[in-house]
Short mmCIF file of C-alpha atoms and ligand atoms in Angstrom, two decimals:
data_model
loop_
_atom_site.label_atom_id
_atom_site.label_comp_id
_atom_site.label_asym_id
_atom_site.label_seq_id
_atom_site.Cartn_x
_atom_site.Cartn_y
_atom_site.Cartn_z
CA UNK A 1 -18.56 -3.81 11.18
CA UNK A 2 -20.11 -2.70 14.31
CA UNK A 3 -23.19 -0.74 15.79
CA UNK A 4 -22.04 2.54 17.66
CA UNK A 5 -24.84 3.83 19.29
CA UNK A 6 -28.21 3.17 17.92
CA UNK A 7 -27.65 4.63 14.44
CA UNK A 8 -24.18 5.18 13.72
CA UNK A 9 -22.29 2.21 11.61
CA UNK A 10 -18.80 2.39 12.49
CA UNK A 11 -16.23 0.33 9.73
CA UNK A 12 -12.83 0.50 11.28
CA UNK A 13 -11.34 -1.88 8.96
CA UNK A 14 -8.11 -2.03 6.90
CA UNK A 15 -7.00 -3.80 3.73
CA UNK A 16 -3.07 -3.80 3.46
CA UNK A 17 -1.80 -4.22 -0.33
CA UNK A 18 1.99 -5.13 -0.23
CA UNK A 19 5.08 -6.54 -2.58
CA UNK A 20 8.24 -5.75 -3.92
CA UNK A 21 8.31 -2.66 -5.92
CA UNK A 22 6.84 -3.16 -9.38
CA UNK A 23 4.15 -6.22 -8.56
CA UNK A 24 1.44 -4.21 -9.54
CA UNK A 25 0.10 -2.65 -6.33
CA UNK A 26 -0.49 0.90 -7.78
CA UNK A 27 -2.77 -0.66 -10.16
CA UNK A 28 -4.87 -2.58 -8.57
CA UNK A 29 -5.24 -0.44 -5.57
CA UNK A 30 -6.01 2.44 -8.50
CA UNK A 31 -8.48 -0.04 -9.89
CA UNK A 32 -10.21 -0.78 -6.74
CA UNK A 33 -10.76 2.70 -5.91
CA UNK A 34 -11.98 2.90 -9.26
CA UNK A 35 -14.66 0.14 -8.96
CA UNK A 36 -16.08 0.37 -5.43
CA UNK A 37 -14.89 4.72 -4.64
CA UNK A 38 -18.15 4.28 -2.03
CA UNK A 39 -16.71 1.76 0.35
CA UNK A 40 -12.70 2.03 0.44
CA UNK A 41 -10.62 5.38 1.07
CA UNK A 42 -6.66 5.40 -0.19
CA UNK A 43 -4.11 6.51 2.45
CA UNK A 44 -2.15 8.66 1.43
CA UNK A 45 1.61 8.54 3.09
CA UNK A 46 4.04 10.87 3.31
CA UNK A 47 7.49 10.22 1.45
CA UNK A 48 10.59 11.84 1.37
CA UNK A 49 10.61 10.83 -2.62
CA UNK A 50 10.40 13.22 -5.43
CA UNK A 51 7.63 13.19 -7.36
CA UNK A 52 7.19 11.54 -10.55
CA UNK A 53 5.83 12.71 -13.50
CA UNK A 54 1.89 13.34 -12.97
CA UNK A 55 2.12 12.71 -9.19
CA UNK A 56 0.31 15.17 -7.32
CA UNK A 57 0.96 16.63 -3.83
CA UNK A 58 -1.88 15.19 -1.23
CA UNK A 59 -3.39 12.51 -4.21
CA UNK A 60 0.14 9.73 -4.65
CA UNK A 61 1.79 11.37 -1.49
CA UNK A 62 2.09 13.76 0.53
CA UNK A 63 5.91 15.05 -0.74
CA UNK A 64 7.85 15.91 2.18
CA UNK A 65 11.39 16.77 2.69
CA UNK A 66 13.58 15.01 5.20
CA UNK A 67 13.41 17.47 8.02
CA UNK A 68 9.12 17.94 7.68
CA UNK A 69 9.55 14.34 7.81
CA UNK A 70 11.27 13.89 11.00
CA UNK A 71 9.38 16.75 12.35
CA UNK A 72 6.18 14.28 11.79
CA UNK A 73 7.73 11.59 13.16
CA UNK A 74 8.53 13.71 16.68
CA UNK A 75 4.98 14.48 16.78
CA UNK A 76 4.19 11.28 16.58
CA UNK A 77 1.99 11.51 13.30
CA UNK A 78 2.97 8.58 11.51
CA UNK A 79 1.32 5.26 12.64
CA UNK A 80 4.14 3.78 10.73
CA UNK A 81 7.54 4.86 8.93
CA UNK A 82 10.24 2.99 7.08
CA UNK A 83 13.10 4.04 5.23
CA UNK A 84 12.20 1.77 2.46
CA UNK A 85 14.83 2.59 -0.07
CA UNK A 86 18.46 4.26 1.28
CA UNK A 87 17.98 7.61 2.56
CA UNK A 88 13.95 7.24 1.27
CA UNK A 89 11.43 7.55 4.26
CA UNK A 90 7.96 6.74 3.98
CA UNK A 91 5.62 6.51 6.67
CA UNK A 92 0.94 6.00 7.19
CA UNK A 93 -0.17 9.06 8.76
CA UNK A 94 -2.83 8.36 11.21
CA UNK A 95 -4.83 11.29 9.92
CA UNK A 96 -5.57 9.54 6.79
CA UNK A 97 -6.75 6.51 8.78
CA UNK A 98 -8.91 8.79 11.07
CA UNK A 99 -10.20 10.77 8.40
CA UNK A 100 -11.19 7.33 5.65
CA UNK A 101 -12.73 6.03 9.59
CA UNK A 102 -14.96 9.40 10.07
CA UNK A 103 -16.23 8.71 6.52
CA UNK A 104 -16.96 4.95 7.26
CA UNK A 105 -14.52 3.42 4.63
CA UNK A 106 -12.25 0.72 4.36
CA UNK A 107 -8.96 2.09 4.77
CA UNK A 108 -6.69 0.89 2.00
CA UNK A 109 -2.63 1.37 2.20
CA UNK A 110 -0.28 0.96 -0.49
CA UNK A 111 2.71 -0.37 2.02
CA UNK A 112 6.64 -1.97 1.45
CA UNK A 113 6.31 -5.86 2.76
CA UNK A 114 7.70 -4.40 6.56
CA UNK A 115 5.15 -1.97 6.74
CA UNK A 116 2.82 -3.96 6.11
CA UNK A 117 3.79 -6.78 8.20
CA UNK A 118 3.58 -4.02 11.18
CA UNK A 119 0.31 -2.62 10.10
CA UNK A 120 -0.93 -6.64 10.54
CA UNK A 121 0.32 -6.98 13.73
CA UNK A 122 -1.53 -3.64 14.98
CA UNK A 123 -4.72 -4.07 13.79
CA UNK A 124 -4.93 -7.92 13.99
CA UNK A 125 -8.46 -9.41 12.78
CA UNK A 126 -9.42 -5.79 11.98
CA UNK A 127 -6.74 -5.44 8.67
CA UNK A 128 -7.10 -7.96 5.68
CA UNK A 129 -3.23 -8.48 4.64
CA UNK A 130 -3.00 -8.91 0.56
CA UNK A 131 0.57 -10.09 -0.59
CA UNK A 132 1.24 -9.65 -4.31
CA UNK A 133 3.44 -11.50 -5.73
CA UNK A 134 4.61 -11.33 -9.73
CA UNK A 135 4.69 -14.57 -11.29
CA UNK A 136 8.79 -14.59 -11.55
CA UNK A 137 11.64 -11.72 -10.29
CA UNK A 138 12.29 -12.06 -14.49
CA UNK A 139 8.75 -10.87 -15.12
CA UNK A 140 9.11 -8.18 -12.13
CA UNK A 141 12.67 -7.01 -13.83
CA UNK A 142 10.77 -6.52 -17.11
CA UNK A 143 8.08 -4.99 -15.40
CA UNK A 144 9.81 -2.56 -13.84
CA UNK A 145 12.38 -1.34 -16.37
CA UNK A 146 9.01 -0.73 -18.73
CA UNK A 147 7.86 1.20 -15.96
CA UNK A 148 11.09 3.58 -16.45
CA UNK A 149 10.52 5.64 -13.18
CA UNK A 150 13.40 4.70 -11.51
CA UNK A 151 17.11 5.55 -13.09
CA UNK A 152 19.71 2.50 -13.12
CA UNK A 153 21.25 2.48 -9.75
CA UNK A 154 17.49 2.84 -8.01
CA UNK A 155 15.91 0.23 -10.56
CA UNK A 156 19.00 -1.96 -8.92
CA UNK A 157 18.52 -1.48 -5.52
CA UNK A 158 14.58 -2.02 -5.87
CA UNK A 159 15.09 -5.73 -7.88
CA UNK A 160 18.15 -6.20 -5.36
CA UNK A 161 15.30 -5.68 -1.94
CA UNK A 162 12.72 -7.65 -4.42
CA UNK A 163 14.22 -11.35 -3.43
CA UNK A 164 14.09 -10.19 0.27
CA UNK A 165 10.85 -9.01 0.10
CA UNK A 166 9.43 -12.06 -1.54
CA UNK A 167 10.59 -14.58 1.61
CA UNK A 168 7.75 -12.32 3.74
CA UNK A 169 5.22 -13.96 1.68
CA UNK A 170 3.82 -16.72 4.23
CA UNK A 171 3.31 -13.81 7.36
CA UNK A 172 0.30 -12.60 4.85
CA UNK A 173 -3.43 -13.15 5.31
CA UNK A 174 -3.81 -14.30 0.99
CA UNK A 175 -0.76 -14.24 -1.48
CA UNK A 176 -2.21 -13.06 -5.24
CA UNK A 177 -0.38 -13.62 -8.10
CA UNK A 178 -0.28 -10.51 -10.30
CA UNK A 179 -0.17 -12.76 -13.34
CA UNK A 180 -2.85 -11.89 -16.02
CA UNK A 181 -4.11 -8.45 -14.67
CA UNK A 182 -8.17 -9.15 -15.61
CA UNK A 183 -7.70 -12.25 -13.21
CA UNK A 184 -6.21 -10.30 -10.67
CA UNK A 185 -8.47 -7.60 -10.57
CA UNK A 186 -11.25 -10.14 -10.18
CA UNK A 187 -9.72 -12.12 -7.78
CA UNK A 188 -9.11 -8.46 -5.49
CA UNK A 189 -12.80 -7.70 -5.79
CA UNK A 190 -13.90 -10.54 -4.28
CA UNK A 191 -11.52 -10.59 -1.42
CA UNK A 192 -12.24 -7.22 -0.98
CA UNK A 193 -16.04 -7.36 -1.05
CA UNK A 194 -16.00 -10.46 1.23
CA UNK A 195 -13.87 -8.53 3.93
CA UNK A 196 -16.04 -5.50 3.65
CA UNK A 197 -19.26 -7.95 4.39
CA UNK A 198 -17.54 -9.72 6.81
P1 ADP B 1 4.01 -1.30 -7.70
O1 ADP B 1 3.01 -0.27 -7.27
O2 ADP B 1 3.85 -2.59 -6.94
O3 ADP B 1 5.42 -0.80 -7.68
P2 ADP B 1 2.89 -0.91 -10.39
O4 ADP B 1 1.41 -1.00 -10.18
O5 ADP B 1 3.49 0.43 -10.61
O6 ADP B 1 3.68 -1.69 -9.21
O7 ADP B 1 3.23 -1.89 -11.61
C1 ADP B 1 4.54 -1.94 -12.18
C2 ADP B 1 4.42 -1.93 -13.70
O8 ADP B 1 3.89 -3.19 -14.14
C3 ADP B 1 3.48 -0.86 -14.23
O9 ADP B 1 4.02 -0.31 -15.41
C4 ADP B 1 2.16 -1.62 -14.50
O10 ADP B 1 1.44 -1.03 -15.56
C5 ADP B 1 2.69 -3.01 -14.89
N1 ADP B 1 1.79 -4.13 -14.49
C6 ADP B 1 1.13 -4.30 -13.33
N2 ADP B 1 0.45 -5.47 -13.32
C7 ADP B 1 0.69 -6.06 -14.51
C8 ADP B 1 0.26 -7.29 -15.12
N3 ADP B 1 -0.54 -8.17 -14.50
N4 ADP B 1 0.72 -7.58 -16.35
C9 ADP B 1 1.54 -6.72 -17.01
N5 ADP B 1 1.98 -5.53 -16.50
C10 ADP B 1 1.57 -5.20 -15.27
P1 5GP B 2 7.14 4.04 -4.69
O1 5GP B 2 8.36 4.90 -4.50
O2 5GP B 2 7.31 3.05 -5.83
O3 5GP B 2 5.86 4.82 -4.75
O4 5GP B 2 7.02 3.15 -3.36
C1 5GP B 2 8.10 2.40 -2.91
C2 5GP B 2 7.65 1.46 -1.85
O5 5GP B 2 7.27 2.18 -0.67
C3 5GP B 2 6.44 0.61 -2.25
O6 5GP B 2 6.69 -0.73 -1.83
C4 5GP B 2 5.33 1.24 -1.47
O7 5GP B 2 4.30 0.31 -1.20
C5 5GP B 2 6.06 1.63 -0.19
N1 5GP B 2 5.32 2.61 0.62
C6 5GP B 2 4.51 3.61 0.21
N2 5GP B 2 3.98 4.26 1.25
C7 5GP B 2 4.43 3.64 2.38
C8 5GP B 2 4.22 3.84 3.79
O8 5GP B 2 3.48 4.70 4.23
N3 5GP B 2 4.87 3.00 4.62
C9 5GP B 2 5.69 2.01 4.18
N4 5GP B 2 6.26 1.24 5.10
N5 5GP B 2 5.91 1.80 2.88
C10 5GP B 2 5.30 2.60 1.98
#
């Protein structure tokens, strides 16, 4: 945190939450929000997804179709854009970072293990990089076929990126293990409130 001017508290800091797909991001990032909505601000990405049940336009994502997408990425909207999944872009908008900024919160993304890893190297000292890691690729399997949001061959391709995405692991800031979720949760708050203070 520093002093703009003689009032004016500026907080241009990030918190990056990344892992293979079905570690438990979603929830903790929804929990966080949830516990401390006065000092962090989600950013919402765009995707090229559908939306699942309950999703909402502008609150998971912003649901784009491929050519809006591109059309962003000529205008140079998106800070940064992967096609995570074949044919499946998603990309950080830097309005959402401006606009969490203007409202002095922490910006928090929801990011694939690349993104992330890009986000890091932009911001530097200024992003705290959280790597969340399941306790086994069984236990992430099981997770993620509860789940039941993908069908087969996109539940496949998602375990098949998983053992990739897990060798990133030492580039982060803190690896958490999404074991016991109570733990977890506690363990995110602190890291969280210590950044913010920092
Ligand atoms: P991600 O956003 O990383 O893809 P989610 O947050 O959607 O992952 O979690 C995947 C699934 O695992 C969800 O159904 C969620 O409820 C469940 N889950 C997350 N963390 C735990 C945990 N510690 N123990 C058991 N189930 C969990
Ligand atoms: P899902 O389809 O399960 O919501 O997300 C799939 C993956 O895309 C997750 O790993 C999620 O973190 C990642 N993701 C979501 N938004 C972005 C983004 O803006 N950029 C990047 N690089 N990955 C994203």
């Amino acid at each position: 945190m520093y002093i703009k001017g003689i009032v004016e508290i500026v907080l241009e800091k990030l918190l990056i939450f990344s892992a293979p797909s079905g570690s438990g991001k979603t929830t903790v990032v929804k929990h966080l929000m949830e516990v401390m909505p006065e000092k962090l601000g989600f950013s919402v990405s765009a995707t090229t997804r559908k939306p699942r049940p309950g999703e909402v336009h502008g609150r998971e994502y912003y649901f784009l179709s491929e050519e809006e997408f591109r059309k962003n990425i000529g205008e140079g909207a998106f800070l940064e854009h992967e096609e995570v999944y074949s044919g499946i872009l998603y990309g950080t908008l830097w309005s959402e970072v401006k606009r969490i900024w203007s409202e002095d919160r922490l910006v928090v993304f929801d990011v694939d293990v690349l993104g992330g890893l890009n986000l890091k190297k932009e911001f530097g000292e200024k992003a705290l990089a959280i790597f969340l890691r399941p306790p086994s690729v069984e236990i992430l399997m099981e997770r993620l076929t509860k789940r039941s949001t993908e069908v087969e061959h996109e539940l496949a391709q998602r375990i098949d990126k998983a053992q990739y995405e897990l060798s990133f692991e030492n580039q982060y800031d803190v690896v958490v293990v999404n074991d016991k979720l109570e733990e977890t949760f506690e363990r995110c708050e602190t890291l969280v409130g210590n950044f913010y203070s920092k």
